[in-house]
Amino acid sequence: MSERIVVDPVTRIEGHLRVEVNLDETGKISDAYSSGTSVRGLELILKDRDPRDAWAFAQRICGVCTLVHGLASVRSVEDALGWEIPPNAHLIRNLMSAAQYVHDHVMHFYHLHALDWVDVVSALDADPKATSELAQSISTYSKSSPGYFADAQTRVKGLVESGQLGIFANAYWGHEGYRLPPEANLMAVAHYLEALAWQREVVRLHAIFGGKNPHPNFLVGGCASPISTDPSASTGGFDGTSVNVTTLQQVRDVIATMREFVERVYLPDTLAVASFYKDWFRRGEGVGNFMTYGDFPLDSSGDRSSWMVPAGVVTNRDLGSFQPIDLNDPEQVTENVARAWYSYSDGDDIGLHPYDGQTKFAYDGPQPPYTHLDVESNYSWLKSPRWRGQPMEVGPLARMVTWLATGNERATELATGALRQLDLPVEAIYSTMGRTAARALETQMFVEQMDGWLDALFANIAAGDLSVHNAKMWEPRTWPKLAKGVGTVEAPRGALGHWIVIRDGKIDNYQAVVPTTWNAGPRDADGGISAYEAALMDNHELAERDKPLEIIRTLHSFDPCLACAVHVAGDDDTQGLDISIK
Amino acid sequence: MTEPQTVGEMLARKGISRRALLRYAAWVTSIMALPSSMTRAMAQGIADTKRMSVIWLSCQECTACTESLTRSYSPTIDDLIFDFISLDYHEALQAAAGHQAEEARLKAMEDNKDNYVVIVDGSIPLGNMGYSTVAGHANADVLRETAEHALAVVAVGSCATWGGLPKADPNPTGAVSVSQIVRNTPIINISGCPPIPEAMTGTLAHVLAFGQIPELDHLGRPRAFFGNSIHDRCYRRPFYDKGLFAKSFDDEGARKGWCLYELGCKGPVTYNACATLKWNGGASWPVQTGHGCLGCSEPDFWDRGSFYKPLPASTEPLATPLAAGAVAGVAAGALASRAAKTRREILGAMSKPKDAADTTDKT
């Protein structure tokens, strides 16, 4: 006799995720079902639009991964049309994308994931002086004084004593699964607060190049951030544009601010927290298959050998199995709807390549309000992408695996160092905590890369190359009648691809296959299980059935992004709805 | 648990002086174009109030509105949630999950009946109740239930205010705005994709201090933030007046910051505060980087033609401000008088704030 546990809403994520799990007699999770419960229909909305406008629509797939869908979209159009962009545009895009990694991963750790490991209430019992000593033992961060931690403690104490706990109300505080001593809890809570201020500062990089954050601007053919060399003289006292030698120095400062926080706070905190939860390196493996699309080009040549992140697939944990991928091959990436609330015209049990992708809403789930989904039938608004029919994990752990498989020296050094520090074998990375640690380690790699791209941008400007946009193909009348392309981004949450078909200057088909769809999709026609469900079914036992802390720990290790995952379109059947307002 | 403390007590405990609170109140009154004499009343209103209970409901959304809120410089997100409001439900930020999260929402509604504020991001699909659910409940049902006994509902972002991207043609899910669901509770619309963070926090501060909603425009937006067009306040306006336009995104004019009208800028028909408040602590704003305004704070901006298509008009007579206004559909002179009127209206409407402690009465 199994027992069903439901978590809905799964909070501290982006979007609307629900999980239902079955527990066996011993309290272990025997089956898990992950469901995206909200749909918008963006791909249908994109049909027949100007491909140059698509980035703005696509970017609104997600405001947390803000930027990555805009970038994938402009790259899809450029790929379809063979549209080369200036080197400066690649550098600016790389800087913006890396900044997104650093910002997103730090916020994920402190504001979305940390409270799975850190008991805020316990932090009230900490001694600020002992906390200061703990912090100084793991990092040289300059703010680790007793007063700094006392201030953070006073702040949280005030909230608790006010009787209004706000965002901290009614959580799993006191659960036996929380294992940090009070001082470690206080250290993390202080950094939770500090990261809120830090993130506000570092997104200024996006504002300088993209005008604002969230949702900075992109432009097909390059960047919409012309570089003004001599703002005041050339504009008669006005500002010129926001990209100039002064603001590029601010970008330099932002990179330094990022790097300090990652090196001295985020990475040490992650490893310190992990050291108290080593059993979480032994559960939560996904599907054992990993995929990256690769990213961070320096030119439009398409030569991937210089890319910071490689493109390829590793299967069955076998680093020797690394092989390249072809995103235009109809046999490789497909999307499946066998257990999703969609149907395909030629039957739901086949997979379709994104160029030929189709989507038709077929909601046959329970009408709300409901208590359970029919998990034996269709149960999600996510499709299930597959590579050669196999489920793949994408994201930080997948990147670590493909870096190790391709012999990346820095990644190998960081991973080996962390495993040695924690006294763990290499297999430990295939786990809930392995995923969380991989995210912190790669953030270190990104902050180390950014200055180089900025140096290159400065050097180009000094040499007189200000170009950030190639306008030669701007007019749709210069385009072929039919063109297809795929724009890829190695996004913080994993491999992201936008496939576009352009006909007569307009979008004929647009399909986005996104990281969380890969990881969180429902089962496929063969019963194949995606990464979220597989991870929850790997060695999870609930200590308290009413407080399924273990479930949210593993889900959060993936950094779920459901608005990304559910972006698909309906077909003509859903048009012309007769809306009645109750 | 002890009795709830007022914001003033919380701030005193944190070591925030009355002077700092006054400084903040002065900033809010200034950006909201309230008379400076109201600074003291606003500071007192904030200090005397229990932290306002806020329930944030997410429907068909992308979370950019929440992300934007966290970028606010005044008040900051940590000051906001620790000192000014009690954010009792917010799926992306709250510690509790599953049924404990839902209990937190229901408890906040019960404890603060008729006194809490509901913030909504995202549109609400009516095509099928199964198109968007939380905890097995349709977005529309949760919104109706939660809004019924709220002091006010604040729709943030262009999806909640107008239906936004999900409602864009052909509106596959039958998405509607908050105002098509909520009938008997005052609604404040703060549009934008996403909204400027300080427009959200400033409006909340106003509601908290005075217990009433600020003066709104004909679309339900706070006039303080949506009273002027981007074009009217744009630093590139002098180039427009001189007829100096960037012709492509990286030409000499683009690098010199000339007007982006011919590249499709929607600034003349867009009402928002980007040109004055700017973004991310004043780092920049879209036009300053060199991309035209998308018009993201206006209803149905997704369906108003390409972002790169110039506003319909001959560019010939654009060198004069009068013709410019005519092109945009609103005469420049009218814009000026509209701005003046806005300010008078605010002065008139705001000169007699209600007792800040009286938050039970719906405006």
Short mmCIF file of N, CA and C in Angstrom, two decimals, chain A residues 439-502:
data_model
loop_
_atom_site.label_atom_id
_atom_site.label_comp_id
_atom_site.label_asym_id
_atom_site.label_seq_id
_atom_site.Cartn_x
_atom_site.Cartn_y
_atom_site.Cartn_z
N ARG A 439 27.23 24.00 -9.50
CA ARG A 439 26.75 25.36 -9.83
C ARG A 439 27.70 26.41 -9.25
N ALA A 440 28.13 26.21 -8.01
CA ALA A 440 29.03 27.18 -7.38
C ALA A 440 30.41 27.15 -8.05
N LEU A 441 30.89 25.96 -8.37
CA LEU A 441 32.22 25.85 -8.98
C LEU A 441 32.26 26.52 -10.35
N GLU A 442 31.22 26.33 -11.14
CA GLU A 442 31.26 26.94 -12.48
C GLU A 442 31.11 28.46 -12.40
N THR A 443 30.45 28.95 -11.35
CA THR A 443 30.33 30.40 -11.20
C THR A 443 31.73 31.01 -11.07
N GLN A 444 32.58 30.31 -10.34
CA GLN A 444 33.97 30.74 -10.21
C GLN A 444 34.63 30.82 -11.60
N MET A 445 34.35 29.84 -12.45
CA MET A 445 34.94 29.86 -13.79
C MET A 445 34.46 31.07 -14.60
N PHE A 446 33.18 31.41 -14.45
CA PHE A 446 32.66 32.54 -15.22
C PHE A 446 33.23 33.87 -14.74
N VAL A 447 33.36 34.05 -13.41
CA VAL A 447 33.91 35.34 -12.97
C VAL A 447 35.37 35.47 -13.39
N GLU A 448 36.04 34.35 -13.58
CA GLU A 448 37.43 34.41 -14.03
C GLU A 448 37.55 34.75 -15.52
N GLN A 449 36.52 34.47 -16.28
CA GLN A 449 36.56 34.71 -17.73
C GLN A 449 36.23 36.15 -18.12
N MET A 450 35.45 36.83 -17.29
CA MET A 450 34.82 38.08 -17.75
C MET A 450 35.82 39.20 -18.05
N ASP A 451 36.83 39.34 -17.21
CA ASP A 451 37.81 40.42 -17.46
C ASP A 451 38.46 40.28 -18.84
N GLY A 452 38.70 39.05 -19.26
CA GLY A 452 39.34 38.83 -20.56
C GLY A 452 38.48 39.35 -21.71
N TRP A 453 37.18 39.11 -21.62
CA TRP A 453 36.28 39.62 -22.68
C TRP A 453 36.24 41.15 -22.66
N LEU A 454 36.24 41.71 -21.45
CA LEU A 454 36.23 43.18 -21.35
C LEU A 454 37.54 43.76 -21.88
N ASP A 455 38.67 43.10 -21.55
CA ASP A 455 39.97 43.54 -22.09
C ASP A 455 39.94 43.56 -23.62
N ALA A 456 39.39 42.51 -24.19
CA ALA A 456 39.32 42.42 -25.66
C ALA A 456 38.46 43.54 -26.24
N LEU A 457 37.38 43.86 -25.54
CA LEU A 457 36.50 44.95 -26.00
C LEU A 457 37.26 46.28 -25.95
N PHE A 458 37.95 46.53 -24.85
CA PHE A 458 38.76 47.75 -24.74
C PHE A 458 39.80 47.81 -25.86
N ALA A 459 40.46 46.67 -26.12
CA ALA A 459 41.51 46.66 -27.13
C ALA A 459 40.93 46.98 -28.51
N ASN A 460 39.76 46.42 -28.82
CA ASN A 460 39.14 46.72 -30.11
C ASN A 460 38.79 48.19 -30.23
N ILE A 461 38.26 48.75 -29.15
CA ILE A 461 37.89 50.17 -29.17
C ILE A 461 39.15 51.02 -29.36
N ALA A 462 40.22 50.66 -28.64
CA ALA A 462 41.48 51.41 -28.76
C ALA A 462 42.02 51.35 -30.19
N ALA A 463 41.75 50.21 -30.86
CA ALA A 463 42.22 50.06 -32.24
C ALA A 463 41.26 50.69 -33.25
N GLY A 464 40.22 51.33 -32.74
CA GLY A 464 39.30 52.03 -33.63
C GLY A 464 38.10 51.23 -34.08
N ASP A 465 37.94 50.02 -33.58
CA ASP A 465 36.78 49.21 -33.97
C ASP A 465 35.65 49.41 -32.97
N LEU A 466 34.67 50.23 -33.38
CA LEU A 466 33.53 50.51 -32.51
C LEU A 466 32.31 49.67 -32.88
N SER A 467 32.42 48.90 -33.93
CA SER A 467 31.23 48.27 -34.51
C SER A 467 30.58 47.27 -33.55
N VAL A 468 29.27 47.41 -33.35
CA VAL A 468 28.52 46.45 -32.54
C VAL A 468 27.33 45.85 -33.30
N HIS A 469 27.08 46.34 -34.53
CA HIS A 469 25.91 45.84 -35.26
C HIS A 469 26.21 45.77 -36.75
N ASN A 470 25.77 44.69 -37.36
CA ASN A 470 25.91 44.52 -38.80
C ASN A 470 24.54 44.75 -39.43
N ALA A 471 24.38 45.89 -40.10
CA ALA A 471 23.07 46.27 -40.62
C ALA A 471 22.80 45.77 -42.04
N LYS A 472 23.76 45.02 -42.62
CA LYS A 472 23.63 44.66 -44.03
C LYS A 472 22.36 43.89 -44.35
N MET A 473 21.92 43.04 -43.42
CA MET A 473 20.74 42.21 -43.70
C MET A 473 19.50 42.70 -42.97
N TRP A 474 19.52 43.93 -42.51
CA TRP A 474 18.42 44.42 -41.66
C TRP A 474 17.07 44.35 -42.39
N GLU A 475 17.06 44.67 -43.69
CA GLU A 475 15.78 44.71 -44.40
C GLU A 475 15.35 43.30 -44.83
N PRO A 476 14.15 42.87 -44.43
CA PRO A 476 13.69 41.51 -44.78
C PRO A 476 13.67 41.24 -46.29
N ARG A 477 13.61 42.28 -47.12
CA ARG A 477 13.58 42.04 -48.57
C ARG A 477 14.90 41.44 -49.06
N THR A 478 15.96 41.54 -48.22
CA THR A 478 17.25 40.95 -48.60
C THR A 478 17.34 39.47 -48.22
N TRP A 479 16.31 38.94 -47.56
CA TRP A 479 16.37 37.57 -47.06
C TRP A 479 15.86 36.58 -48.11
N PRO A 480 16.29 35.30 -48.03
CA PRO A 480 15.70 34.28 -48.90
C PRO A 480 14.23 34.04 -48.55
N LYS A 481 13.52 33.44 -49.48
CA LYS A 481 12.08 33.19 -49.27
C LYS A 481 11.85 32.24 -48.10
N LEU A 482 12.75 31.26 -47.95
CA LEU A 482 12.59 30.28 -46.87
C LEU A 482 13.94 30.09 -46.18
N ALA A 483 13.95 30.11 -44.89
CA ALA A 483 15.19 29.91 -44.13
C ALA A 483 14.88 29.25 -42.81
N LYS A 484 15.80 28.39 -42.37
CA LYS A 484 15.64 27.71 -41.08
C LYS A 484 16.91 27.88 -40.28
N GLY A 485 16.77 27.97 -38.97
CA GLY A 485 17.97 28.06 -38.15
C GLY A 485 17.68 27.71 -36.70
N VAL A 486 18.76 27.47 -35.98
CA VAL A 486 18.63 27.21 -34.55
C VAL A 486 19.60 28.11 -33.80
N GLY A 487 19.07 28.77 -32.79
CA GLY A 487 19.90 29.60 -31.93
C GLY A 487 20.08 28.91 -30.60
N THR A 488 21.33 28.73 -30.20
CA THR A 488 21.55 28.04 -28.94
C THR A 488 22.23 28.95 -27.93
N VAL A 489 21.89 28.71 -26.69
CA VAL A 489 22.56 29.37 -25.58
C VAL A 489 22.82 28.31 -24.54
N GLU A 490 24.03 28.27 -24.02
CA GLU A 490 24.27 27.44 -22.84
C GLU A 490 23.85 28.32 -21.67
N ALA A 491 22.61 28.15 -21.24
CA ALA A 491 22.02 29.04 -20.24
C ALA A 491 22.37 28.53 -18.83
N PRO A 492 22.22 29.39 -17.82
CA PRO A 492 22.53 28.94 -16.46
C PRO A 492 21.86 27.62 -16.09
N ARG A 493 20.61 27.41 -16.52
CA ARG A 493 19.91 26.17 -16.19
C ARG A 493 20.18 25.05 -17.19
N GLY A 494 20.92 25.35 -18.26
CA GLY A 494 21.30 24.28 -19.18
C GLY A 494 21.07 24.60 -20.65
N ALA A 495 21.12 23.55 -21.45
CA ALA A 495 21.08 23.68 -22.91
C ALA A 495 19.75 24.26 -23.38
N LEU A 496 19.82 25.39 -24.09
CA LEU A 496 18.63 26.08 -24.57
C LEU A 496 18.73 26.25 -26.08
N GLY A 497 17.67 25.86 -26.79
CA GLY A 497 17.64 26.03 -28.23
C GLY A 497 16.33 26.63 -28.71
N HIS A 498 16.43 27.60 -29.61
CA HIS A 498 15.23 28.14 -30.28
C HIS A 498 15.36 27.80 -31.77
N TRP A 499 14.39 27.05 -32.29
CA TRP A 499 14.38 26.68 -33.70
C TRP A 499 13.38 27.58 -34.42
N ILE A 500 13.82 28.17 -35.53
CA ILE A 500 12.93 29.10 -36.25
C ILE A 500 12.86 28.71 -37.71
N VAL A 501 11.66 28.83 -38.27
CA VAL A 501 11.47 28.70 -39.71
C VAL A 501 10.91 30.04 -40.19
N ILE A 502 11.65 30.68 -41.12
CA ILE A 502 11.24 31.98 -41.64
C ILE A 502 10.75 31.81 -43.07
#
